Amino acid sequence: MPAIATASNLSNHPKLKISRYRDQLTRKRVEGVQVDYEYRGKKYSYSIRLSRTACNYGGNRNWWLCPSCTKRTSVLYCAGLYVCRHCIGGKYGSQLEQPIDNLFRRLDRIRTRLGWQDGIAHGIGERPKGMHRSTYDRLVNEHEQLTAKVWQASLDKLGCTS
Ligand SMILES: [Zn+2]
């Protein structure tokens, strides 16, 4: 995966240009634009935050804040969520399609290594006999971070991010 997507693979993704919203954004100052759409059978509903900068010749210019990395951009690309071209070309872009499945796979791998029962509902288990304390701590830490991401990904699916 390249760090920045090339024009040819970007064209596979639906685009969202800030210029499309110019009229409604000049009339009043808004913090975000609510988007509702369906992509590959999944429904998405959330608000994309905006940023405003002053123009040299007066007036203001609006930008999207990428929902993934919060960088300013004038075009977002859809890969499930709308993200900037850096995110869609990077690691996150490839994970957007099936974020939860990937996270669960990684969680299960850690749980297997620790000898814990599969499934995060079973919570944190004991340190296996013979495993180094620091290894155990590292795996538990990783497990917790992945669990937090699973929750976040579930919220994203439900459209609770803002
Ligand atoms: Zn981004």
Coordinates of C-alpha atoms and ligand atoms in Angstrom, one line a residue:
M1 CA 0.0 0.0 0.0
P2 CA 1.4 3.4 -1.0
A3 CA 1.4 6.2 1.6
I4 CA -0.6 8.4 -0.6
A5 CA -3.2 7.0 -3.0
T6 CA -2.6 7.7 -6.7
A7 CA -5.2 9.4 -8.8
S8 CA -6.2 6.2 -10.5
N9 CA -7.1 4.3 -7.4
L10 CA -8.7 7.4 -5.8
S11 CA -11.1 7.5 -8.7
N12 CA -12.7 4.2 -7.4
H13 CA -13.9 6.1 -4.4
P14 CA -16.9 8.5 -4.3
K15 CA -15.8 12.0 -3.6
L16 CA -17.1 14.7 -1.4
K17 CA -16.0 18.2 -2.3
I18 CA -16.3 21.1 0.0
S19 CA -17.2 23.3 -2.9
R20 CA -20.5 21.5 -3.2
Y21 CA -21.5 23.0 0.1
R22 CA -20.2 26.5 -0.6
D23 CA -23.7 28.2 -0.8
Q24 CA -25.0 26.8 2.4
L25 CA -21.7 27.5 4.2
T26 CA -21.5 31.2 3.3
R27 CA -24.9 31.9 4.6
K28 CA -24.2 30.8 8.1
R29 CA -21.3 29.5 10.1
V30 CA -21.6 25.8 10.7
E31 CA -19.4 23.4 12.7
G32 CA -20.1 20.4 10.6
V33 CA -22.0 18.9 7.8
Q34 CA -24.3 15.9 8.5
V35 CA -23.9 13.1 6.0
D36 CA -26.2 10.2 5.4
Y37 CA -25.4 7.6 2.8
E38 CA -25.2 4.0 2.0
Y39 CA -21.9 2.4 0.9
R40 CA -21.6 -1.2 -0.1
G41 CA -24.8 -2.1 1.8
K42 CA -23.9 -0.3 5.0
K43 CA -25.7 2.8 6.2
Y44 CA -23.6 5.7 7.5
S45 CA -24.8 8.8 9.3
Y46 CA -22.5 11.2 11.0
S47 CA -21.2 14.7 11.0
I48 CA -18.0 15.8 9.3
R49 CA -16.3 18.7 11.1
L50 CA -15.3 21.9 9.3
S51 CA -12.6 24.4 9.6
R52 CA -12.5 28.0 8.4
T53 CA -9.6 30.1 7.3
A54 CA -9.6 33.7 6.2
C55 CA -8.9 34.4 2.5
N56 CA -6.3 37.0 1.4
Y57 CA -9.0 38.8 -0.5
G58 CA -11.6 38.8 2.2
G59 CA -14.2 36.3 3.1
N60 CA -13.6 32.8 4.4
R61 CA -12.7 29.5 3.0
N62 CA -14.1 26.2 4.4
W63 CA -12.3 23.0 4.7
W64 CA -13.2 19.5 5.7
L65 CA -11.5 18.1 8.8
C66 CA -10.7 14.5 7.9
P67 CA -12.7 12.3 10.3
S68 CA -9.7 10.0 10.7
C69 CA -6.6 12.3 11.1
T70 CA -8.4 15.8 11.5
K71 CA -6.1 17.3 8.8
R72 CA -7.7 20.1 6.6
T73 CA -8.7 19.1 3.1
S74 CA -11.0 20.2 0.4
V75 CA -11.9 16.7 -0.9
L76 CA -12.8 13.6 1.1
Y77 CA -13.0 10.1 -0.4
C78 CA -15.4 7.4 0.7
A79 CA -14.1 4.1 1.9
G80 CA -16.9 3.4 4.3
L81 CA -16.2 6.6 6.2
Y82 CA -15.1 9.7 4.3
V83 CA -11.4 10.3 4.8
C84 CA -8.7 12.4 3.2
R85 CA -6.4 11.1 0.5
H86 CA -3.6 10.4 2.9
C87 CA -5.8 8.3 5.1
I88 CA -7.3 6.4 2.2
G89 CA -3.9 5.5 0.8
G90 CA -2.5 4.6 4.2
K91 CA -3.0 1.7 6.4
Y92 CA -6.3 3.1 7.8
G93 CA -7.8 3.2 4.4
S94 CA -7.4 -0.6 3.8
Q95 CA -8.8 -1.2 7.3
L96 CA -11.9 0.9 6.8
E97 CA -13.8 -1.7 4.8
Q98 CA -13.8 -4.3 7.6
P99 CA -12.5 -2.5 10.6
I100 CA -14.2 -4.7 13.2
D101 CA -13.4 -8.0 11.6
N102 CA -9.7 -7.1 11.5
L103 CA -9.7 -6.0 15.1
F104 CA -11.5 -9.1 16.3
R105 CA -8.9 -11.3 14.4
R106 CA -6.1 -9.5 16.2
L107 CA -7.8 -9.7 19.5
D108 CA -8.4 -13.5 19.1
R109 CA -4.7 -13.9 18.3
I110 CA -3.7 -12.2 21.5
R111 CA -6.3 -14.2 23.5
T112 CA -5.0 -17.5 22.0
R113 CA -1.4 -16.6 23.0
L114 CA -2.5 -15.8 26.5
G115 CA -4.6 -19.0 26.7
W116 CA -7.8 -17.0 27.3
Q117 CA -11.2 -18.0 26.1
D118 CA -12.1 -16.4 22.7
G119 CA -14.3 -13.3 22.7
I120 CA -13.8 -9.9 24.5
A121 CA -16.9 -10.5 26.6
H122 CA -14.8 -12.9 28.7
G123 CA -12.6 -10.0 29.8
I124 CA -9.0 -10.1 30.9
G125 CA -7.7 -13.5 32.1
E126 CA -4.8 -14.7 34.2
R127 CA -1.1 -14.6 33.2
P128 CA -0.2 -18.0 31.8
K129 CA 2.4 -20.0 33.8
G130 CA 5.8 -19.4 32.4
M131 CA 5.0 -16.2 30.6
H132 CA 7.2 -13.3 31.4
R133 CA 5.5 -10.5 33.3
S134 CA 6.6 -7.8 30.7
T135 CA 5.2 -10.0 27.9
Y136 CA 2.0 -10.4 29.7
D137 CA 1.7 -6.6 30.4
R138 CA 2.4 -5.8 26.8
L139 CA -0.2 -8.2 25.5
V140 CA -2.8 -7.0 28.0
N141 CA -2.1 -3.4 27.0
E142 CA -2.4 -4.2 23.3
H143 CA -5.6 -6.1 24.1
E144 CA -7.1 -3.1 25.9
Q145 CA -6.2 -0.8 23.0
L146 CA -7.8 -3.1 20.5
T147 CA -10.9 -3.4 22.7
A148 CA -11.2 0.4 22.8
K149 CA -10.9 0.4 19.0
V150 CA -13.7 -2.2 18.6
W151 CA -16.0 0.0 20.7
Q152 CA -15.0 3.0 18.6
A153 CA -15.6 1.1 15.4
S154 CA -19.0 0.0 16.6
L155 CA -19.9 3.6 17.5
D156 CA -18.7 4.7 14.0
K157 CA -21.1 2.2 12.5
L158 CA -23.9 3.5 14.5
G159 CA -23.1 7.0 13.5
C160 CA -22.3 8.2 17.0
T161 CA -19.1 10.0 16.1
S162 CA -19.2 13.8 15.8
Ligands
ZN1 ZN -7.0 11.9 7.0

